PDB file of C-alpha atoms in Angstrom:
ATOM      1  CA  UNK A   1       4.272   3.206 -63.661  1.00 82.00           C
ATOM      2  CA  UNK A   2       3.910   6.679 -63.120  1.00 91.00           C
ATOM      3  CA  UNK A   3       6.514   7.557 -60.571  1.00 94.00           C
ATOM      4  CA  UNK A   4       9.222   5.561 -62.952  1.00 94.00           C
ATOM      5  CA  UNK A   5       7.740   7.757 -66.616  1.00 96.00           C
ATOM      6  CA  UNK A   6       8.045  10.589 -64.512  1.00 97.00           C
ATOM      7  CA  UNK A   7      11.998   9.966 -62.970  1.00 96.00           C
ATOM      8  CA  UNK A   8      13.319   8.652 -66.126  1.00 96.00           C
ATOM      9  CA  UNK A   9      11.710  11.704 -68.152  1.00 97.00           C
ATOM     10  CA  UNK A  10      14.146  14.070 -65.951  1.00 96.00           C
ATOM     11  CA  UNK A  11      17.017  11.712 -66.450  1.00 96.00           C
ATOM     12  CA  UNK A  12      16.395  11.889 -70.278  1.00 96.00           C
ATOM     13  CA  UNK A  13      16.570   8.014 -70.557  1.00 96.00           C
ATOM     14  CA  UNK A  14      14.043   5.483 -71.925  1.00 96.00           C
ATOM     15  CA  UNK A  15      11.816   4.591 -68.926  1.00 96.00           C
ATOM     16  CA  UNK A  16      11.487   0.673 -70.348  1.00 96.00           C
ATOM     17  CA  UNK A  17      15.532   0.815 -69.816  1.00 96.00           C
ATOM     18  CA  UNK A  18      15.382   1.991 -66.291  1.00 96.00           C
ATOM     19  CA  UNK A  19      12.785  -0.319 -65.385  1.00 96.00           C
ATOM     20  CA  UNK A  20      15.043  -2.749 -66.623  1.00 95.00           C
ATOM     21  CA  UNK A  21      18.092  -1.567 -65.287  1.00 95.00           C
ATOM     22  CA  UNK A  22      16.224  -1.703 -61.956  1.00 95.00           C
ATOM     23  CA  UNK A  23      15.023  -5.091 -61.732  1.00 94.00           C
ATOM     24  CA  UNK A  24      17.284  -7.319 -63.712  1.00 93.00           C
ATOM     25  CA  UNK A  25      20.910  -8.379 -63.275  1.00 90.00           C
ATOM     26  CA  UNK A  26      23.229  -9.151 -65.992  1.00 87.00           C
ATOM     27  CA  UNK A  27      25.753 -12.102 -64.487  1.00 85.00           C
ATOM     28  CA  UNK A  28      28.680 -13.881 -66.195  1.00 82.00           C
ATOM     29  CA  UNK A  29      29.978 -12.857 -69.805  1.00 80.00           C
ATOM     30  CA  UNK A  30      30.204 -15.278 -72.101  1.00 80.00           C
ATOM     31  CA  UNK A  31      27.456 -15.626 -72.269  1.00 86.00           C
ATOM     32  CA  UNK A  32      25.419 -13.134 -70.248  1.00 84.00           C
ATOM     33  CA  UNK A  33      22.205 -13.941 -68.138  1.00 88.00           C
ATOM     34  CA  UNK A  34      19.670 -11.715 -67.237  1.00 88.00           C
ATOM     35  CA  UNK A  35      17.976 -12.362 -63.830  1.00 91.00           C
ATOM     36  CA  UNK A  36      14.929 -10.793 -62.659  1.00 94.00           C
ATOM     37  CA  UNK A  37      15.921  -8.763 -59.316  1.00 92.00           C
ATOM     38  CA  UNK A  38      13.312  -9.811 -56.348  1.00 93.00           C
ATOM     39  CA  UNK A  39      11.210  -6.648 -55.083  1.00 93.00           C
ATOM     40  CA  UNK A  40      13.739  -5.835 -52.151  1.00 86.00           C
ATOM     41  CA  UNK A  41      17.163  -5.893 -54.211  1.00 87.00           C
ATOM     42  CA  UNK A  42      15.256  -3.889 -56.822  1.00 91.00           C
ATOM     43  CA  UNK A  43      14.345  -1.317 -53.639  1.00 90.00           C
ATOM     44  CA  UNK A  44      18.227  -1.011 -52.690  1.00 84.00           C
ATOM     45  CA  UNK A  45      18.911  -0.347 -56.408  1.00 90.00           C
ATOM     46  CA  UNK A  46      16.026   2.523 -56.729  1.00 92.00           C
ATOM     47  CA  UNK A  47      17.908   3.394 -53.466  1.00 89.00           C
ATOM     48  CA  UNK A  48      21.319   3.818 -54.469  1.00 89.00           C
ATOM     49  CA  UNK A  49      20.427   5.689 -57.037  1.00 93.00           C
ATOM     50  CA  UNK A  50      19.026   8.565 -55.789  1.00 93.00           C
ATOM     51  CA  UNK A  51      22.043   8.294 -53.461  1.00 90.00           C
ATOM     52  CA  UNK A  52      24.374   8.460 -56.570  1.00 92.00           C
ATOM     53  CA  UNK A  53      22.463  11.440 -57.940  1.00 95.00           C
ATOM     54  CA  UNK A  54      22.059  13.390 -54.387  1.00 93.00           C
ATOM     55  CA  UNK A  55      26.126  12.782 -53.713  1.00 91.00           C
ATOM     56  CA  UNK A  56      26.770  13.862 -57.634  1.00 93.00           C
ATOM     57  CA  UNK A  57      25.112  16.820 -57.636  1.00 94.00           C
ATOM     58  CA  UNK A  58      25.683  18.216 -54.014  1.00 90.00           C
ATOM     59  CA  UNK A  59      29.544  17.803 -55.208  1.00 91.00           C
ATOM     60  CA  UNK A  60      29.182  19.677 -58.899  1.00 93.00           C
ATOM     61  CA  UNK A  61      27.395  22.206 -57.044  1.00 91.00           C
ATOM     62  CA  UNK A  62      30.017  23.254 -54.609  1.00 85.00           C
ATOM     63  CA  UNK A  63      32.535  22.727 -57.534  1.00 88.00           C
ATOM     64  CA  UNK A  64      30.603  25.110 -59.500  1.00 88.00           C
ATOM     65  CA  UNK A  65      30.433  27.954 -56.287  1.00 84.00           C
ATOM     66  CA  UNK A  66      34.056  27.381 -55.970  1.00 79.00           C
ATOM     67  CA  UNK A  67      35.024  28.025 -59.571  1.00 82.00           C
ATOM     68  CA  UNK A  68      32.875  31.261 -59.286  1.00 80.00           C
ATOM     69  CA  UNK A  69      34.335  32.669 -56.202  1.00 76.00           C
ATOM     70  CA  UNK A  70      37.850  31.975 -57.232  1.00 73.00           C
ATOM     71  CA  UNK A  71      37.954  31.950 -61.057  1.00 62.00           C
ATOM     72  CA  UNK A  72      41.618  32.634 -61.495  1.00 64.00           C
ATOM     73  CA  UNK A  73      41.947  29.489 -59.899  1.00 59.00           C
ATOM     74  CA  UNK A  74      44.962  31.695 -57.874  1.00 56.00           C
ATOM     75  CA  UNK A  75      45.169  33.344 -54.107  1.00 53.00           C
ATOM     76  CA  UNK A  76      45.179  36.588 -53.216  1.00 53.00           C
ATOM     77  CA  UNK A  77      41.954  38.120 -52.009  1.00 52.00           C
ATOM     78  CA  UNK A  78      39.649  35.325 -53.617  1.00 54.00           C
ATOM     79  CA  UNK A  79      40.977  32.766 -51.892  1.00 58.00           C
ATOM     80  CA  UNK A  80      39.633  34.409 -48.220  1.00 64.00           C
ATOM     81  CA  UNK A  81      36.262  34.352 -49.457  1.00 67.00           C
ATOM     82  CA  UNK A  82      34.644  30.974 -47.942  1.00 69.00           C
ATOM     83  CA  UNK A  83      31.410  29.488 -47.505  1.00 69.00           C
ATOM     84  CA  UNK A  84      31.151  26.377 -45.089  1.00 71.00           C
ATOM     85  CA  UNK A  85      27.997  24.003 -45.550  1.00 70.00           C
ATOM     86  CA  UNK A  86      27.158  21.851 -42.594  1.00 71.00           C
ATOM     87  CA  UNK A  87      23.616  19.865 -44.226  1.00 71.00           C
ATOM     88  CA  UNK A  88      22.842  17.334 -40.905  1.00 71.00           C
ATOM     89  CA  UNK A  89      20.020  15.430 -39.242  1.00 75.00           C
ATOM     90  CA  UNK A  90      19.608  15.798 -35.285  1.00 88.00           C
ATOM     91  CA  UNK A  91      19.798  13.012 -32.941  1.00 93.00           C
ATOM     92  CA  UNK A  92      17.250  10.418 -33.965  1.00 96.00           C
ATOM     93  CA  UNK A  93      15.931   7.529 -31.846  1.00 96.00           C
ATOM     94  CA  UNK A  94      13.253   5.960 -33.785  1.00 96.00           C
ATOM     95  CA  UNK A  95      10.613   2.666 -32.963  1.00 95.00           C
ATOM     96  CA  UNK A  96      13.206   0.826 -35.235  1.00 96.00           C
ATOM     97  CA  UNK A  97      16.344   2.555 -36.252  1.00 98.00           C
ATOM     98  CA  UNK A  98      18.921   1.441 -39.086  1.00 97.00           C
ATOM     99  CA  UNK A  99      22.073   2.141 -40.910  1.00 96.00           C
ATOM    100  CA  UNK A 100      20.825   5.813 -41.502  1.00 93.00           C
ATOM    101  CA  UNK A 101      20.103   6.246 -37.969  1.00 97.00           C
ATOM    102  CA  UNK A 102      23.821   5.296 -36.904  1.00 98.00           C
ATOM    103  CA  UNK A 103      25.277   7.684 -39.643  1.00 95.00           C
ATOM    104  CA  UNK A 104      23.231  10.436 -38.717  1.00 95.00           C
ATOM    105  CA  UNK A 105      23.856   9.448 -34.433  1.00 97.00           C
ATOM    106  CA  UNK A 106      27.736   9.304 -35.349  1.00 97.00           C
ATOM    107  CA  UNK A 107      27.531  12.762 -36.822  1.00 93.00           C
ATOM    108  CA  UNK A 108      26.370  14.157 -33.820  1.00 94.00           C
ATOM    109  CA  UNK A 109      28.572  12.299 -31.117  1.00 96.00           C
ATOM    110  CA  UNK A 110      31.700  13.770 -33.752  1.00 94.00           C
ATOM    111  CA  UNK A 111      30.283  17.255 -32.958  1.00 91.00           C
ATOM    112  CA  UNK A 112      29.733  16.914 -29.169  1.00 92.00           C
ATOM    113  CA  UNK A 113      33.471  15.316 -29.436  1.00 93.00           C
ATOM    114  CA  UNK A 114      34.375  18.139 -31.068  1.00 91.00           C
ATOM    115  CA  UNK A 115      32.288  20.860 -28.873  1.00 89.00           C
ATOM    116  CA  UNK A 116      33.673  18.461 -25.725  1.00 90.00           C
ATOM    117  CA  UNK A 117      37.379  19.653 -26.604  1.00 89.00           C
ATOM    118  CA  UNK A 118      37.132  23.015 -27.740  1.00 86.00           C
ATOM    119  CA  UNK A 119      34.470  24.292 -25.379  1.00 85.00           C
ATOM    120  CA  UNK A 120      35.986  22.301 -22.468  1.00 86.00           C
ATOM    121  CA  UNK A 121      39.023  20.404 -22.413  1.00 84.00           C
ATOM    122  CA  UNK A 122      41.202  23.151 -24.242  1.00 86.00           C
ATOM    123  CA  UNK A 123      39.902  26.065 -22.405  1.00 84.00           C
ATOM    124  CA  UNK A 124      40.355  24.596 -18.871  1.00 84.00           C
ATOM    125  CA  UNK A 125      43.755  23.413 -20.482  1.00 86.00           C
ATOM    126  CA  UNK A 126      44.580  26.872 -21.487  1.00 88.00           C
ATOM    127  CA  UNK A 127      42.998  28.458 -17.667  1.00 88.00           C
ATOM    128  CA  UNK A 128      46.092  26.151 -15.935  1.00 85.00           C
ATOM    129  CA  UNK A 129      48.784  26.781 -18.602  1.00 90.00           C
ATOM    130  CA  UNK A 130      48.003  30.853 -17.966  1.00 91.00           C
ATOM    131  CA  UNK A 131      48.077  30.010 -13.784  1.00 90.00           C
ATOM    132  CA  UNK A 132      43.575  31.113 -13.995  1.00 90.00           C
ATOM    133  CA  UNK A 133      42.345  28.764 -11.288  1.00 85.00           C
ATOM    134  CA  UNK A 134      40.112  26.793 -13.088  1.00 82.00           C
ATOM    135  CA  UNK A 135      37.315  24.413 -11.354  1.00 81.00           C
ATOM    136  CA  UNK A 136      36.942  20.943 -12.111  1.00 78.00           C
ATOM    137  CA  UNK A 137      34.497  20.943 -15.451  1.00 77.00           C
ATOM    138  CA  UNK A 138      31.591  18.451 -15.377  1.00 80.00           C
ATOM    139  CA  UNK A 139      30.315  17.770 -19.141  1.00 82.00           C
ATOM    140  CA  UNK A 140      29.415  14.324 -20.678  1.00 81.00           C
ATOM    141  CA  UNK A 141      32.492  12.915 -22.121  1.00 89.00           C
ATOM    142  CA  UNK A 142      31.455  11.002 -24.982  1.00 95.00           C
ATOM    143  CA  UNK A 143      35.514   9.336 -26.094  1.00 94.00           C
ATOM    144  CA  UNK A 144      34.000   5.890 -25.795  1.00 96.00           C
ATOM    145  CA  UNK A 145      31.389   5.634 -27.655  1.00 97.00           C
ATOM    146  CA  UNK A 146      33.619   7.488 -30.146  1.00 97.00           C
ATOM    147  CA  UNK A 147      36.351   4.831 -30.257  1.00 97.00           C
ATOM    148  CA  UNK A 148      33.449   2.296 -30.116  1.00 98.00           C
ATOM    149  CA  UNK A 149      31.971   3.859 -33.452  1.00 98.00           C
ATOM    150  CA  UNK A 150      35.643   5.196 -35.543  1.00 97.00           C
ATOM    151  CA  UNK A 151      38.452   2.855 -33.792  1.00 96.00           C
ATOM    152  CA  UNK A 152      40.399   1.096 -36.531  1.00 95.00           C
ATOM    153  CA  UNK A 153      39.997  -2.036 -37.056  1.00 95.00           C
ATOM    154  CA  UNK A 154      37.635  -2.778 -34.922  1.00 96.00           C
ATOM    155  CA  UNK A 155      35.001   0.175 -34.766  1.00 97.00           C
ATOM    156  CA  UNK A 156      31.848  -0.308 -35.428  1.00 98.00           C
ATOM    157  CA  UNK A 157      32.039   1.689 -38.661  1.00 97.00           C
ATOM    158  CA  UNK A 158      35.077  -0.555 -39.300  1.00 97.00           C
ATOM    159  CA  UNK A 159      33.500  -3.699 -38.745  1.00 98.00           C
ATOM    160  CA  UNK A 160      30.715  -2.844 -41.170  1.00 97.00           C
ATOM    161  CA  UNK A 161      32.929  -1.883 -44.389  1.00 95.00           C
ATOM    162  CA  UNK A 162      35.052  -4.614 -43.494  1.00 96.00           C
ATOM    163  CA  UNK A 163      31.640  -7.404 -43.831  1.00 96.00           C
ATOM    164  CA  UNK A 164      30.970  -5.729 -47.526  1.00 92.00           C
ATOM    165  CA  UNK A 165      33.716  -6.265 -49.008  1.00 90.00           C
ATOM    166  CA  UNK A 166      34.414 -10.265 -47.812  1.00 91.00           C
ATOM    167  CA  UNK A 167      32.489 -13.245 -49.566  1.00 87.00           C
ATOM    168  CA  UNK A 168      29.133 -14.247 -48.034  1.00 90.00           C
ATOM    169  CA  UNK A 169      28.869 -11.085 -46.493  1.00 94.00           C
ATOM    170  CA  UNK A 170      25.502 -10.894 -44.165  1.00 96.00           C
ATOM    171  CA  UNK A 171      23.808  -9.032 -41.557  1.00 97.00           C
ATOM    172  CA  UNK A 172      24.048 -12.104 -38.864  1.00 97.00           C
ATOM    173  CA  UNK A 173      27.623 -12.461 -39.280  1.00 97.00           C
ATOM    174  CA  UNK A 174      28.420  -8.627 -39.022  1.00 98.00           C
ATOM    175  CA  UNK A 175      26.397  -8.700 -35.913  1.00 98.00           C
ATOM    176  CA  UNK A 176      28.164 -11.501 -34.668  1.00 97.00           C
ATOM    177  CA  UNK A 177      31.554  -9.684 -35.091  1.00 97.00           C
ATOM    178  CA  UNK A 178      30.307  -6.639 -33.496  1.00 98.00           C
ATOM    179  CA  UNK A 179      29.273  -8.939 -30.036  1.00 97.00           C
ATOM    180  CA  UNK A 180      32.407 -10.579 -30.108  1.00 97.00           C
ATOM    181  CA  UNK A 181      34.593  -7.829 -30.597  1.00 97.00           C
ATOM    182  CA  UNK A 182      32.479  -5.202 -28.322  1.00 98.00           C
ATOM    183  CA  UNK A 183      31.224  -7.642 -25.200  1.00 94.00           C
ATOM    184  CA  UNK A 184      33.037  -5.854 -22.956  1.00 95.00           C
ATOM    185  CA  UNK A 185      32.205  -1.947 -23.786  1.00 96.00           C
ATOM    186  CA  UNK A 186      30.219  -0.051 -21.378  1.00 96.00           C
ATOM    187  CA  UNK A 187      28.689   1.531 -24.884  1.00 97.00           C
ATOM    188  CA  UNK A 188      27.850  -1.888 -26.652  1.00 98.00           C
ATOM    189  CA  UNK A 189      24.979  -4.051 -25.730  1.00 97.00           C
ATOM    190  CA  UNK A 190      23.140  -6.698 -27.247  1.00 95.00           C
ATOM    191  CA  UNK A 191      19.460  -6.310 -27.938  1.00 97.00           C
ATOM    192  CA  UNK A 192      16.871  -8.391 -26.290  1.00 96.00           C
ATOM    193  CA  UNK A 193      15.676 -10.952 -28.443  1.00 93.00           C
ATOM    194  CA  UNK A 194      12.230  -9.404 -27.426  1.00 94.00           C
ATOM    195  CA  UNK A 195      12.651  -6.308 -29.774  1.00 95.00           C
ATOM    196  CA  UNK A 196      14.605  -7.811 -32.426  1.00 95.00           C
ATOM    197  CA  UNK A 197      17.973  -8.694 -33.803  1.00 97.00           C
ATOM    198  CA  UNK A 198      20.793  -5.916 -33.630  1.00 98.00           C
ATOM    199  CA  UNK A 199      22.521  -3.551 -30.405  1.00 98.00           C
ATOM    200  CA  UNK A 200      22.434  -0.865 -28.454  1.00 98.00           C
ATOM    201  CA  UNK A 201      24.712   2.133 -28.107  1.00 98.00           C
ATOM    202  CA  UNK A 202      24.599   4.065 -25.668  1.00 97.00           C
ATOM    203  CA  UNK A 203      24.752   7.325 -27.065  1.00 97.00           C
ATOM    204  CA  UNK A 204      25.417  10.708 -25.161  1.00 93.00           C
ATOM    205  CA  UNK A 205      21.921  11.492 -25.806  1.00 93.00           C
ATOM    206  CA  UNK A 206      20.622   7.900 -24.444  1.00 95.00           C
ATOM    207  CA  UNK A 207      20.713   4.222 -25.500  1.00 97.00           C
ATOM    208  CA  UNK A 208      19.347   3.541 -28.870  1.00 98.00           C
ATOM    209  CA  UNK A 209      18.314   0.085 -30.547  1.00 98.00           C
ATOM    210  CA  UNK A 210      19.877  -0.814 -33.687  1.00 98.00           C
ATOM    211  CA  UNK A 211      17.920  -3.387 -35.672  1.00 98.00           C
ATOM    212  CA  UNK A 212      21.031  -5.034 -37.740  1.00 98.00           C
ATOM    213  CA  UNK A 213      18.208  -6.201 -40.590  1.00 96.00           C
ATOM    214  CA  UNK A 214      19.672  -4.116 -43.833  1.00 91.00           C
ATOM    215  CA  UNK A 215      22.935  -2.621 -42.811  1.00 95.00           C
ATOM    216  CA  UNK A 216      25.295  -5.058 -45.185  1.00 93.00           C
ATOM    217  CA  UNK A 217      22.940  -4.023 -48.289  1.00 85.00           C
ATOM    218  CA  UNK A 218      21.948  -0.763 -47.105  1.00 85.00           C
ATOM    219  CA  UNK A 219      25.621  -0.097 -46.573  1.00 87.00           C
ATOM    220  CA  UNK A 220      26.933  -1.389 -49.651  1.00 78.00           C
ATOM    221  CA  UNK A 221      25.697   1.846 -51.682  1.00 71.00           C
ATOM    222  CA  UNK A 222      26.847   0.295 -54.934  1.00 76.00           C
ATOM    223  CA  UNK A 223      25.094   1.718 -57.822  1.00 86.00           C
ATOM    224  CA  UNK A 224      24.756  -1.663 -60.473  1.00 88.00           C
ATOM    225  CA  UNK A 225      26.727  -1.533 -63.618  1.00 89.00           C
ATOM    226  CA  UNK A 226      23.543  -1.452 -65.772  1.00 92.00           C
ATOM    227  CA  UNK A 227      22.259   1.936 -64.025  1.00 94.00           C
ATOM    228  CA  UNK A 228      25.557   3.724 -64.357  1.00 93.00           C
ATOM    229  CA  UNK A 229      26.092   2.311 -67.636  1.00 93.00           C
ATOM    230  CA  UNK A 230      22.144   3.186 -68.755  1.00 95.00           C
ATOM    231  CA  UNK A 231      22.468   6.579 -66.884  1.00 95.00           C
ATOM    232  CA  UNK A 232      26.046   7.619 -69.015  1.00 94.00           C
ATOM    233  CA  UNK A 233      23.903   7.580 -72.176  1.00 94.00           C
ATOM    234  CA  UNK A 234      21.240   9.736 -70.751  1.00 96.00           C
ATOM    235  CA  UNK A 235      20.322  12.860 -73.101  1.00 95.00           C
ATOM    236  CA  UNK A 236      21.042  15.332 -70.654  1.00 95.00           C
ATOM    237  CA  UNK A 237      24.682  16.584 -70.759  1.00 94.00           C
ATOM    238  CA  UNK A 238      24.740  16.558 -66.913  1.00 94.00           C
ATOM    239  CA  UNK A 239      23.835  13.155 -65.569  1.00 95.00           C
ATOM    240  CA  UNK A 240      25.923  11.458 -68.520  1.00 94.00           C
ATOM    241  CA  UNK A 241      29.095  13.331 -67.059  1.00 93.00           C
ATOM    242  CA  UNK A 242      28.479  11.860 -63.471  1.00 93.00           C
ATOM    243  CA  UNK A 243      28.332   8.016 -64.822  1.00 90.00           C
ATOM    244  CA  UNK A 244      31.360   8.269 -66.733  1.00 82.00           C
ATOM    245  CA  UNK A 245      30.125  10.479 -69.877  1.00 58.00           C
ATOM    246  CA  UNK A 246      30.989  14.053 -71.097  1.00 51.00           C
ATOM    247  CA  UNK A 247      33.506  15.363 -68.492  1.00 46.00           C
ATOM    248  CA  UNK A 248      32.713  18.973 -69.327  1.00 42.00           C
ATOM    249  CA  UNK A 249      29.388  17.892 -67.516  1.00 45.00           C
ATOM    250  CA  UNK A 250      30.886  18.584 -64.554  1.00 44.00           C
ATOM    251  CA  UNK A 251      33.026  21.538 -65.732  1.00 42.00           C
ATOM    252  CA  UNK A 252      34.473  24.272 -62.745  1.00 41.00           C
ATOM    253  CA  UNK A 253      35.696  20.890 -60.807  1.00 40.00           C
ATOM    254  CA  UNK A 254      36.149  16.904 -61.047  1.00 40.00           C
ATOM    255  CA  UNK A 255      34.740  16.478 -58.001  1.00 37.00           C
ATOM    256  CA  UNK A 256      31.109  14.869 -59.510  1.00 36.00           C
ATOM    257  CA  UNK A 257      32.548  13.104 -61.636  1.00 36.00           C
ATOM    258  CA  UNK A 258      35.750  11.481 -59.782  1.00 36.00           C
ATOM    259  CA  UNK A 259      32.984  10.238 -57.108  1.00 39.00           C
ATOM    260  CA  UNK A 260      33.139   6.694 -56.971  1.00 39.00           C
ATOM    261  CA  UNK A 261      30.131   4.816 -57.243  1.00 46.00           C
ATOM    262  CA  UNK A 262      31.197   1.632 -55.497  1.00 48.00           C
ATOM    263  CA  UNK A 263      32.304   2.907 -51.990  1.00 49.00           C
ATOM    264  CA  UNK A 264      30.511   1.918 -48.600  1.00 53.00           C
ATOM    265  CA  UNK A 265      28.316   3.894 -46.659  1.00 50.00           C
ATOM    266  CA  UNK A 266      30.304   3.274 -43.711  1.00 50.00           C
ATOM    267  CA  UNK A 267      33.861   4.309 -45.484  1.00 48.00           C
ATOM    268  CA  UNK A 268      31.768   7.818 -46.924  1.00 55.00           C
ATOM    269  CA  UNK A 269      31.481   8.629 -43.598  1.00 47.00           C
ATOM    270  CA  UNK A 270      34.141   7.255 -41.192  1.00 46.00           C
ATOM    271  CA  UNK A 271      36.402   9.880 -41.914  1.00 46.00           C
ATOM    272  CA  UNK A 272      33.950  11.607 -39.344  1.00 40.00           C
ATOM    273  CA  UNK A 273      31.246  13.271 -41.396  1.00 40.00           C
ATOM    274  CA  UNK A 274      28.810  11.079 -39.977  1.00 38.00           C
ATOM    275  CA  UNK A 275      25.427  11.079 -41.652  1.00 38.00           C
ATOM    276  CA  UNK A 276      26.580  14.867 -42.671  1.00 38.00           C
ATOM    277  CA  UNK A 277      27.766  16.147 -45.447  1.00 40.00           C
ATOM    278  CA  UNK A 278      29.868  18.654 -44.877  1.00 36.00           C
ATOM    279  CA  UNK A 279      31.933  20.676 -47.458  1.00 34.00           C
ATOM    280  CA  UNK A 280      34.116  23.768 -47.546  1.00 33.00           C
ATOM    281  CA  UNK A 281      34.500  26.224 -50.768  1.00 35.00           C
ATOM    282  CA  UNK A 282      36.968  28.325 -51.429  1.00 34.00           C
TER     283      UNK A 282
END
């Protein structure tokens, strides 16, 4: 395989141990059974990893541009100097749209929220504190499809890490709990059986179908034990320190290497980052 010679050469690892780190599972310990991965789990593994490596390096990299712009570590002058990264997909509304798709949509309804308040709803505030007669403002408020994506516990985001993490986890019953606890918002609607299994939301931007086929392993993001544990013996000083290997690896911040490798898609980015990653240096 080509593609795999070529991925595992940059890695510095044995390619025969990354295809095997790919497509077979160790289970149990005493004693240990190896069992061949089907084609699809082996895809979400492939997946994750580049996921792992993207999220490793994007964070070593802003550690190291933050240890050069401030190498006294102190304030003073240095710590003025900034440089915000905003990295983010537009609105998408696909044929058939996923898990990316609704990380990528909630980044964008969290800026229009936030373009919504400081554009609108604080400067007409701030027009009637100062006595300015202010007109009524017309703009597309977008609050409930917010609190249908971010409201804790049951927000859609919510709902999602919350079917990971319990036994028997599936994409059915997640959709199930998303009807039952949503059946009522003006920004939830079941799909026609016609065009699949999964929801709409209707976005600022316009309705968009969901197919719900994927999100509980596409959202899991867990990079297997025998990757991280094959990719922390790699040759290359740099990948070993992001899977648990030479810390200096990562040297002018922890940040790489203090990323967890187990965490949800959803919990990455409910804290409003959407399918954005979004960083700050200085």
């Amino acid at each position: 395989f080509p593609s795999l010679e070529a991925v595992a050469a940059l890695l510095e690892i044995e390619p025969e141990a990354l295809e095997r780190a790919l497509t077979v599972k160790s289970v149990g310990k005493f004693p240990v059974i190896q069992v061949p991965q089907p084609p699809d789990k082996a895809a979400v593994a492939r997946d994750s990893l580049a996921k792992a490596l993207y999220g490793s390096l994007f964070d070593w990299m802003l550690a190291k541009i933050n240890d050069k712009m401030n190498p006294g570590g102190g304030g003073g002058a240095d710590a003025r100097r900034i440089i915000g990264l905003l990295d983010i997909f537009g609105f998408e509304a696909f044929v058939r749209n996923s898990l990316e798709q609704l990380l990528i949509n909630f980044a964008n309804e969290k800026l229009q929220q936030h373009f919504n308040i400081y554009i609108f709803k604080m400067e007409e505030e701030e027009c009637r504190a100062e006595g300015v007669a202010c007109p009524q403002l017309a703009f597309a408020d977008n609050s409930e499809v917010m609190a249908l994506l971010e409201m804790k516990p049951t927000g859609l985001m919510s709902l999602i890490n919350e079917e990971v993490m319990v036994p028997n986890s599936s994409d059915a019953n997640l959709l199930s709990k998303m009807q039952e606890r949503h059946r009522s918002s003006a920004s939830f609607k079941a799909l026609p059986r016609a065009r699949g299994e999964g929801f709409i939301v209707s976005h600022y931007a316009g309705d968009v179908d969901y197919q719900i086929l994927g999100f509980v392993d596409k959202s899991r993001d867990a990079l297997p034990a025998e990757l991280s544990q094959l990719l922390s013996t790699s040759k290359m000083a740099l990948v070993k320190g992001f899977f648990g290997g030479e810390e200096s690896a990562c040297a002018g911040g922890g940040a790489a290497g203090e990323r967890s490798v187990s965490r949800t898609m959803s919990f990455a980015h409910r804290g409003g980052g959407g399918g954005a990653r979004a960083r700050s240096g200085g």
